[in-house]
Coordinates of C-alpha atoms in Angstrom, one line a residue:
M285 CA -11.1 2.6 -5.4
P286 CA -8.3 2.5 -3.5
T287 CA -6.6 -0.8 -3.4
S288 CA -6.0 -0.4 0.2
A289 CA -9.7 -1.2 0.9
P290 CA -8.9 -4.6 1.8
H291 CA -7.2 -3.1 4.7
F292 CA -10.3 -2.4 6.2
T293 CA -12.0 -6.2 6.4
R294 CA -8.6 -7.6 6.5
R295 CA -8.1 -6.4 10.4
R296 CA -10.9 -8.3 11.4
L297 CA -9.6 -11.5 10.2
L298 CA -5.9 -11.3 12.0
K299 CA -6.2 -13.1 14.9
L300 CA -7.8 -16.0 12.7
T301 CA -5.2 -15.7 10.2
A302 CA -1.8 -14.9 11.5
V303 CA -1.3 -18.6 13.0
T304 CA -1.7 -20.2 9.8
A305 CA 0.4 -17.8 7.7
A306 CA 3.4 -18.1 10.2
A307 CA 3.1 -22.1 10.0
A308 CA 3.5 -21.7 6.4
T309 CA 6.3 -19.1 6.6
L310 CA 8.4 -21.3 9.0
A311 CA 7.5 -24.6 6.7
A312 CA 9.0 -22.6 3.3
C313 CA 11.9 -21.7 5.4
S314 CA 12.7 -24.8 6.6
G315 CA 12.9 -25.9 3.4
S316 CA 9.5 -28.3 3.6
A317 CA 7.1 -26.2 1.4
S318 CA 5.2 -28.2 -0.8
N319 CA 5.3 -25.7 -4.1
P320 CA 9.8 -25.3 -4.4
A321 CA 10.4 -22.6 -6.8
S322 CA 9.7 -23.1 -10.0
G323 CA 10.9 -21.2 -13.8
P324 CA 14.5 -21.0 -15.1
T325 CA 17.2 -19.2 -13.8
E326 CA 18.6 -18.7 -17.2
A327 CA 17.0 -16.2 -19.6
V328 CA 14.4 -17.6 -21.8
S329 CA 14.9 -16.9 -25.7
Q330 CA 12.8 -14.7 -27.7
D331 CA 12.0 -17.5 -29.7
D332 CA 10.7 -19.7 -26.7
I333 CA 8.8 -16.3 -26.1
D334 CA 7.3 -15.7 -29.2
K335 CA 6.3 -19.6 -29.5
A336 CA 4.4 -19.6 -26.6
M337 CA 2.9 -16.7 -26.9
M338 CA 1.2 -18.2 -30.5
T339 CA 0.5 -21.3 -28.8
P340 CA -2.9 -21.6 -27.4
T341 CA -2.6 -21.3 -23.6
T342 CA -5.2 -20.7 -20.8
L343 CA -3.9 -18.6 -18.0
T344 CA -6.0 -18.1 -14.4
F345 CA -5.6 -14.8 -12.8
W346 CA -6.8 -14.2 -9.3
T347 CA -7.5 -10.3 -8.7
W348 CA -10.1 -8.0 -6.9
V349 CA -9.6 -4.4 -9.0
P350 CA -12.9 -4.6 -10.5
N351 CA -13.5 -4.2 -14.1
I352 CA -10.2 -5.2 -14.4
D353 CA -11.5 -7.6 -17.8
Q354 CA -10.8 -4.4 -19.7
E355 CA -7.1 -4.9 -19.3
V356 CA -7.5 -8.0 -20.0
A357 CA -9.3 -7.6 -23.4
L358 CA -6.6 -5.4 -24.4
F359 CA -3.8 -8.1 -23.8
Q360 CA -6.1 -11.0 -25.1
K361 CA -6.1 -9.0 -28.5
K362 CA -2.9 -8.6 -29.1
Y363 CA -2.6 -11.9 -28.3
P364 CA -5.3 -14.2 -29.6
A365 CA -3.9 -17.2 -28.9
I366 CA -4.2 -16.9 -25.1
K367 CA -7.3 -17.1 -23.2
V368 CA -7.1 -15.3 -19.1
D369 CA -10.0 -16.8 -16.8
V370 CA -10.4 -13.3 -14.3
V371 CA -11.2 -15.1 -10.8
N372 CA -12.3 -12.7 -7.4
A373 CA -10.9 -14.6 -4.8
G374 CA -11.8 -11.9 -2.4
Q375 CA -10.0 -9.4 -1.4
G376 CA -6.7 -8.8 0.7
L377 CA -6.6 -11.4 3.0
D378 CA -9.4 -13.4 2.0
A379 CA -7.2 -14.1 -1.2
Y380 CA -4.2 -14.5 -0.2
T381 CA -6.3 -17.2 2.8
K382 CA -7.2 -19.0 -0.4
L383 CA -4.0 -18.7 -2.1
R384 CA -1.9 -20.3 1.0
T385 CA -4.5 -23.1 1.4
A386 CA -4.0 -24.0 -2.8
L387 CA 0.0 -23.6 -2.8
K388 CA -0.1 -25.9 0.3
A389 CA -2.4 -28.3 -1.1
G390 CA -0.3 -28.0 -4.3
T391 CA -3.3 -27.6 -6.8
G392 CA -6.0 -24.6 -7.6
A393 CA -3.7 -22.2 -7.5
P394 CA -3.9 -19.5 -10.0
D395 CA -0.9 -18.5 -12.5
V396 CA -1.0 -15.2 -11.4
A397 CA -2.7 -13.0 -8.7
Q398 CA -2.5 -9.5 -7.3
I399 CA -0.3 -9.0 -4.5
E400 CA -0.2 -6.0 -2.4
Y401 CA 3.2 -4.6 -1.8
Q402 CA 3.4 -5.4 1.5
Y403 CA 2.7 -9.1 1.4
V404 CA 5.2 -9.8 -1.3
P405 CA 7.9 -11.2 1.3
T406 CA 5.2 -12.8 2.6
F407 CA 4.8 -15.0 -0.2
S408 CA 8.3 -14.7 -1.9
I409 CA 10.1 -16.0 1.6
T410 CA 7.7 -19.1 1.1
K411 CA 9.2 -19.6 -2.4
S412 CA 5.6 -18.8 -3.8
L413 CA 6.2 -16.0 -6.4
V414 CA 8.4 -16.8 -9.3
D415 CA 11.6 -14.8 -10.1
L416 CA 10.8 -12.9 -13.1
R417 CA 13.9 -11.8 -14.5
P418 CA 14.4 -15.2 -16.9
Y419 CA 11.2 -13.4 -18.4
G420 CA 13.1 -9.9 -19.0
A421 CA 11.4 -8.2 -16.2
A422 CA 15.0 -6.3 -15.2
A423 CA 14.5 -4.3 -18.5
N424 CA 11.4 -2.8 -17.5
R425 CA 12.9 -1.4 -14.2
S426 CA 13.1 2.3 -15.5
K427 CA 9.5 2.1 -16.5
F428 CA 8.9 2.2 -12.9
V429 CA 8.8 4.7 -9.7
D430 CA 12.2 3.1 -8.1
W431 CA 10.4 3.3 -4.8
T432 CA 7.9 0.9 -6.1
W433 CA 10.7 -1.2 -8.1
Q434 CA 12.3 -1.8 -4.5
Q435 CA 9.3 -3.1 -3.0
V436 CA 9.2 -5.6 -5.5
T437 CA 12.7 -7.1 -5.8
G438 CA 14.3 -9.3 -3.4
P439 CA 17.9 -9.3 -1.4
N440 CA 19.4 -11.5 -4.8
G441 CA 18.2 -9.1 -7.3
E442 CA 15.1 -11.1 -8.2
V443 CA 11.7 -9.6 -9.7
F444 CA 9.1 -11.0 -7.3
A445 CA 6.5 -8.6 -8.7
Y446 CA 5.7 -6.0 -11.5
P447 CA 4.3 -2.9 -9.5
Q448 CA 0.7 -1.7 -11.0
D449 CA -0.6 1.1 -8.0
T450 CA 0.5 3.2 -5.9
G451 CA -0.1 5.4 -2.6
P452 CA 1.8 7.6 -1.6
M453 CA 0.8 9.8 1.3
G454 CA -0.1 13.6 0.8
M455 CA -2.7 15.9 3.0
L456 CA -6.1 17.0 1.8
Y457 CA -7.7 20.2 3.6
R458 CA -10.4 21.8 3.7
A459 CA -9.2 25.0 2.6
D460 CA -12.5 27.3 3.3
L461 CA -12.4 26.2 6.9
F462 CA -8.1 27.0 7.3
E463 CA -9.1 30.4 5.6
K464 CA -12.0 30.9 8.3
Y465 CA -9.6 30.4 11.0
G466 CA -6.7 31.5 9.9
I467 CA -4.6 28.5 9.5
E468 CA -1.7 28.6 7.4
V469 CA -1.5 25.2 5.0
P470 CA 1.0 23.6 7.8
R471 CA 4.7 22.4 6.1
T472 CA 6.2 20.9 9.1
W473 CA 4.6 18.8 11.5
D474 CA 5.6 21.7 14.2
E475 CA 3.6 23.8 12.3
F476 CA 0.7 21.1 11.7
A477 CA 0.8 20.8 15.4
A478 CA 0.4 24.3 16.1
A479 CA -2.0 24.9 13.9
A480 CA -4.3 21.4 15.4
R481 CA -4.2 23.6 19.2
K482 CA -5.2 26.8 17.4
L483 CA -7.9 24.9 15.2
H484 CA -9.5 23.2 17.7
A485 CA -9.4 26.2 20.4
A486 CA -11.2 28.5 18.1
D487 CA -13.9 25.9 17.7
P488 CA -14.1 22.4 19.9
K489 CA -15.8 20.8 17.4
V490 CA -13.8 20.5 14.7
Y491 CA -10.5 18.8 14.8
L492 CA -7.6 19.5 12.6
T493 CA -7.2 15.7 11.4
N494 CA -8.5 12.2 12.8
L495 CA -5.5 10.1 13.5
A496 CA -7.5 6.5 13.3
A497 CA -6.3 4.4 15.9
N498 CA -7.7 1.4 14.4
E499 CA -5.2 1.9 10.9
T500 CA -2.1 0.2 10.6
A501 CA -1.5 0.8 7.3
G502 CA -1.4 4.7 7.6
W503 CA 0.3 4.5 10.9
H504 CA 3.6 2.6 8.9
G505 CA 3.1 5.4 6.4
L506 CA 3.9 7.9 8.9
M507 CA 6.8 5.7 10.5
W508 CA 8.0 5.3 6.6
Q509 CA 8.2 8.8 6.0
A510 CA 9.6 9.7 9.5
G511 CA 12.5 7.4 8.3
S512 CA 11.9 4.1 10.4
E513 CA 13.7 0.8 9.3
A514 CA 11.5 -1.0 11.5
Y515 CA 11.8 -4.6 9.2
S516 CA 14.6 -6.0 7.3
V517 CA 14.4 -9.4 5.9
K518 CA 17.3 -11.5 4.5
G519 CA 16.6 -15.5 4.4
T520 CA 15.3 -16.3 8.1
E521 CA 16.8 -13.6 9.9
V522 CA 14.6 -10.9 10.5
G523 CA 15.7 -7.4 11.8
L524 CA 13.0 -5.8 13.7
A525 CA 13.4 -2.1 15.4
V526 CA 9.4 -1.1 15.6
N527 CA 10.6 1.0 18.6
D528 CA 13.2 2.5 16.4
A529 CA 14.0 6.1 17.5
A530 CA 12.0 7.3 14.0
S531 CA 8.9 5.1 15.3
K532 CA 9.2 6.8 18.5
K533 CA 9.3 10.2 17.3
V534 CA 6.3 9.6 15.2
A535 CA 4.7 7.8 18.4
S536 CA 5.6 10.7 21.1
Y537 CA 4.3 13.5 18.1
W538 CA 0.7 12.2 17.8
G539 CA 0.6 10.9 21.1
G540 CA 1.1 14.0 22.7
L541 CA -1.5 16.0 20.7
V542 CA -4.4 12.9 21.2
R543 CA -3.8 13.1 24.9
E544 CA -4.4 17.2 24.4
G545 CA -7.4 16.3 22.8
V546 CA -7.1 18.5 19.6
V547 CA -6.8 15.4 17.6
S548 CA -9.3 12.9 17.4
T549 CA -9.0 9.2 16.6
D550 CA -12.3 8.1 15.6
P551 CA -12.1 4.3 13.5
D552 CA -12.0 5.2 10.1
F553 CA -14.1 3.8 7.3
T554 CA -16.7 3.7 8.9
D555 CA -20.3 5.6 8.8
N556 CA -19.2 8.3 11.5
W557 CA -15.8 8.8 9.9
F558 CA -17.5 9.6 6.8
Q559 CA -20.1 11.8 8.3
G560 CA -17.2 13.5 9.8
F561 CA -15.9 14.6 6.5
N562 CA -19.3 15.6 5.3
S563 CA -19.7 17.7 8.6
G564 CA -16.7 19.7 8.7
K565 CA -15.5 17.7 11.6
Y566 CA -12.0 16.7 10.3
A567 CA -10.1 20.0 8.4
T568 CA -7.7 17.7 6.9
W569 CA -7.2 14.0 6.1
L570 CA -3.5 12.5 6.2
T571 CA -3.8 10.0 3.3
A572 CA -2.6 8.1 0.1
A573 CA -2.8 9.3 -3.7
W574 CA -6.3 7.4 -3.8
G575 CA -7.6 9.7 -0.9
P576 CA -8.4 12.3 -3.8
V577 CA -10.8 10.1 -6.1
F578 CA -12.3 8.0 -2.7
L579 CA -12.8 11.6 -0.6
S580 CA -14.3 12.8 -3.6
G581 CA -16.9 10.2 -3.9
S582 CA -17.7 9.8 0.1
A583 CA -17.8 13.9 0.6
K584 CA -19.5 15.1 -2.4
S585 CA -21.7 18.2 -0.3
T586 CA -17.5 19.4 0.4
T587 CA -16.7 20.0 -3.3
G588 CA -15.2 22.6 -4.0
K589 CA -13.8 23.1 -0.3
W590 CA -10.5 20.8 0.0
R591 CA -7.0 21.1 -1.8
A592 CA -4.0 18.8 -1.6
A593 CA -0.5 19.5 -0.6
P594 CA 2.4 17.3 0.5
L595 CA 2.6 16.1 4.0
P596 CA 4.0 18.0 6.8
Q597 CA 7.8 17.5 6.9
W598 CA 10.3 16.3 9.9
D599 CA 13.1 18.4 7.6
T600 CA 11.7 20.7 4.9
A601 CA 15.9 20.7 4.1
E602 CA 14.9 16.9 2.4
P603 CA 11.3 16.6 1.5
V604 CA 10.2 13.0 2.3
S605 CA 6.8 10.8 2.5
G606 CA 5.9 7.3 2.8
N607 CA 3.4 5.1 1.0
W608 CA -0.1 3.6 1.9
G609 CA -1.6 0.9 -0.2
G610 CA -1.0 0.0 -3.9
S611 CA -0.5 -3.7 -5.4
T612 CA 1.5 -5.7 -7.5
T613 CA 1.1 -8.7 -10.4
A614 CA 3.1 -11.4 -9.4
V615 CA 3.5 -15.0 -10.8
I616 CA 2.5 -18.2 -9.0
T617 CA 5.2 -20.9 -8.7
G618 CA 3.9 -24.0 -10.0
S619 CA 2.1 -22.5 -13.2
K620 CA 2.4 -24.6 -16.4
N621 CA 3.0 -21.5 -18.0
P622 CA 5.2 -19.2 -16.9
I623 CA 6.3 -18.1 -20.1
V624 CA 2.7 -16.4 -20.7
A625 CA 2.2 -15.8 -17.3
A626 CA 5.0 -13.2 -16.8
K627 CA 4.3 -11.9 -19.9
F628 CA 1.1 -10.8 -19.2
A629 CA 2.1 -9.3 -15.4
E630 CA 4.2 -7.6 -17.9
F631 CA 1.7 -6.6 -20.7
L632 CA -0.7 -5.2 -17.4
N633 CA 1.8 -2.9 -15.8
T634 CA 3.7 -1.6 -18.8
D635 CA 1.8 -1.3 -21.9
L636 CA 0.5 1.9 -22.1
N637 CA -3.0 1.9 -22.9
A638 CA -3.0 -0.7 -20.2
T639 CA -1.9 1.7 -17.4
K640 CA -3.9 4.4 -18.6
M641 CA -7.2 2.4 -18.7
F642 CA -5.9 1.7 -14.7
S643 CA -5.9 5.3 -13.9
E644 CA -9.0 5.8 -16.1
V645 CA -11.4 2.8 -15.1
Q646 CA -10.0 2.0 -11.5
N647 CA -8.8 5.3 -10.3
F648 CA -5.8 3.3 -9.6
F649 CA -2.6 6.3 -9.4
P650 CA 0.0 4.5 -11.4
A651 CA 3.6 3.0 -10.4
S652 CA 4.4 3.6 -14.3
T653 CA 6.8 6.6 -14.8
T654 CA 5.4 7.5 -18.3
L655 CA 2.2 7.7 -17.1
L656 CA 2.8 9.9 -13.9
A657 CA 4.5 12.2 -16.4
D658 CA 1.6 12.1 -19.3
P659 CA -0.2 15.6 -19.5
S660 CA -3.3 13.8 -19.9
F661 CA -3.0 12.2 -16.7
A662 CA -0.7 14.4 -14.4
G663 CA -3.0 17.6 -16.0
R664 CA -6.1 16.7 -14.9
K665 CA -8.1 19.3 -13.0
S666 CA -10.3 18.1 -10.2
E667 CA -13.6 20.4 -10.0
F668 CA -13.5 18.4 -5.5
F669 CA -10.4 20.3 -5.2
G670 CA -10.9 23.8 -6.6
G671 CA -9.9 22.8 -10.2
Q672 CA -6.3 21.9 -8.8
Q673 CA -3.8 19.1 -10.6
V674 CA -4.2 16.7 -7.7
N675 CA -2.5 14.1 -10.0
K676 CA 0.5 16.3 -10.6
L677 CA 0.5 16.4 -7.0
F678 CA 0.7 13.1 -5.9
A679 CA 2.9 12.4 -8.6
Q680 CA 5.5 14.9 -7.5
I681 CA 5.1 13.5 -4.0
S682 CA 5.7 9.8 -5.2
A683 CA 9.3 11.1 -6.4
T684 CA 10.3 11.5 -2.9
V685 CA 8.8 8.3 -1.2
D686 CA 12.0 7.0 0.5
V687 CA 13.0 3.5 -1.6
G688 CA 14.5 1.7 1.9
W689 CA 11.2 1.0 3.2
Q690 CA 11.1 -2.7 3.8
W691 CA 8.0 -5.2 4.9
P692 CA 8.1 -8.0 7.0
P693 CA 6.9 -11.8 6.0
F694 CA 4.7 -12.0 9.0
L695 CA 2.9 -8.7 8.6
D696 CA -0.6 -10.3 9.8
Q697 CA 1.7 -10.8 13.2
S698 CA 2.6 -7.1 13.6
V699 CA -0.6 -6.0 12.5
K700 CA -2.3 -7.7 15.0
D701 CA 0.7 -6.8 17.8
W702 CA 0.5 -3.1 16.7
T703 CA -3.3 -2.3 16.8
E704 CA -3.1 -4.1 20.2
T705 CA -0.2 -1.8 21.4
A706 CA 0.5 1.2 19.6
G707 CA -3.5 1.1 18.4
K708 CA -4.7 1.3 21.8
S709 CA -2.6 3.4 23.2
L710 CA -3.9 6.0 20.9
A711 CA -7.5 5.2 21.6
D712 CA -6.9 5.0 25.2
K713 CA -4.9 8.5 25.3
S714 CA -1.8 6.7 27.3
D715 CA 1.6 6.4 26.3
V716 CA 2.0 5.3 22.7
A717 CA 5.9 5.4 22.7
A718 CA 6.3 3.4 25.5
A719 CA 3.8 1.1 23.5
T720 CA 6.1 0.7 20.8
D721 CA 8.6 -1.2 23.3
E722 CA 5.7 -3.9 24.2
W723 CA 4.9 -3.9 20.1
Q724 CA 8.9 -4.9 19.3
A725 CA 8.9 -7.2 22.3
R726 CA 5.6 -8.9 20.9
L727 CA 6.8 -9.3 17.3
K728 CA 10.1 -10.2 18.7
A729 CA 9.1 -13.4 20.7
Y730 CA 7.3 -14.3 18.0
A731 CA 9.7 -14.2 15.3
K732 CA 11.9 -16.3 17.5
D733 CA 9.3 -18.9 17.9
Q734 CA 8.7 -19.2 14.5
G735 CA 12.2 -19.7 13.9
F736 CA 13.7 -16.6 12.4
T737 CA 17.2 -15.2 13.6
V738 CA 15.6 -11.7 15.0
S739 CA 18.2 -9.1 14.9
A740 CA 17.9 -5.3 16.2
G741 CA 16.9 -4.2 12.6

C-alpha cells in the first residue's frame, strides 16, 4: 500500500485544518508553544541506554501502517522489558490534527509517531520532534539514501526522525500500446510530448498519460525533478519561490499538453481513474516506487502488459528524479521515555529483519541502502511487469533524487493554494504558468500574515 494514500483524503480536509495548523506554527515560533523542546543536548551514555532498555517501559506509537505489529514484535523480542502499544490514530492529516491537539493540550501525545517527510518541518518548527542526535542517530546516516537523510535533518544538523519508506518517481508504461502505435520509450520530456501527440492522433480514446489536476503531491515531485527551489526554511525565515523558473517550466510544459488535448486531467484514485488503467485509456503512469505494487492490484486485467522506466529527463546528461510519498518515525517532545523511544525508532528503520519485513509485508519501498542493494529485494521479478526487476530499476532511480528539496512549515496551505490556482488552471485548460504566480502571491501573503519573514526563495 503506498504511503501516499493519506494524501487522497487529506486534500478534502485542508480548508478545515490549514488555519489551525498555522496558528500552532506561529505560536511555537513566537515561543509560546505549550510543549518546549525536550531531551538532552549531550550524548547519552551507553550505560544509560543499556539501563533504559532493560527497565520495564511502555511506549505509545501512533501509526497508520497496517500490520506494523509484526515489526514491533521483532523489537519486543529483542527487548522483552519494553512494551509498545500500537495505536492507529488515523492517516495523514487526521493523525496530524490529533497530534497537534494532544501537543497543545499537553497530554495524550504518543512517544513515537509516523510522520511523512513533507510534514517533518511542520512539526520540527513547533519544537514537537525530539532531536535524536544525543541517542546516536547521526551514526546511522550512512544506512540511508542521502536524500532521505536530508529530509529528516534540521538546519543546525538536528536529526528529527528516521527515514522509513520512499517514493522516487519513475514512469510505468503499457508496452503493448507502445508497440501497437510505434511509440519508443521517451527519454526526454520533448520526446514524451511528441509521443503524446502521436498516440492521441492515432487513437483519440487513448492518452499517453493522465496528469491529475487534483494531485499536488505528484506535481511537487515533478517540480522537484525539474530543480525548483520552491521552499527553504531557517527558523522563522521562509523562502518561497513556487513560481521560480523550474516551476514555470513544469507548468508551461504540462499546461501546453493539456490545452492541446493530448493529456487528460482526470482526478486520480477515483473509480473512473482506476477504470482508465484497466481499459487502456492511459498508456503511462508517472508515479512513485510504490506505484508498481499499487497498480498490479488495481489493474489486474492488464497483467504482463506493463513495464517501468525512469522519468523522461529535462537534461539527459544529468539524470534526476523527484519523490512522491514516504514516511518517517519520529520521537515526540514530552515523551517520558526518550531513550527507549529513540532506540525503538532506530530499530524499526535500521534492523535488517524489520526493514525487510516492511518491504515484504507492507510493500514499502525502502530508504535503507543495505536493503536497496540486497538481491532478495532488488532481484525480485514482477509478473505484472513481464518479469522485469522493477525494484532494481527504482533503486537506481532513488540514487538520482535531488538532495536539496525542502518543504515549508505550512504545507497544508500550499496544497490548498496550489489546488485553487495551478490545479484549477490545469482542469480549466488555462495558463498554468501564470497560475503559479497567483500561487506564489497567496502563499507569500499567508506566510507574512502568520508572522514569518519571507524571502524570494
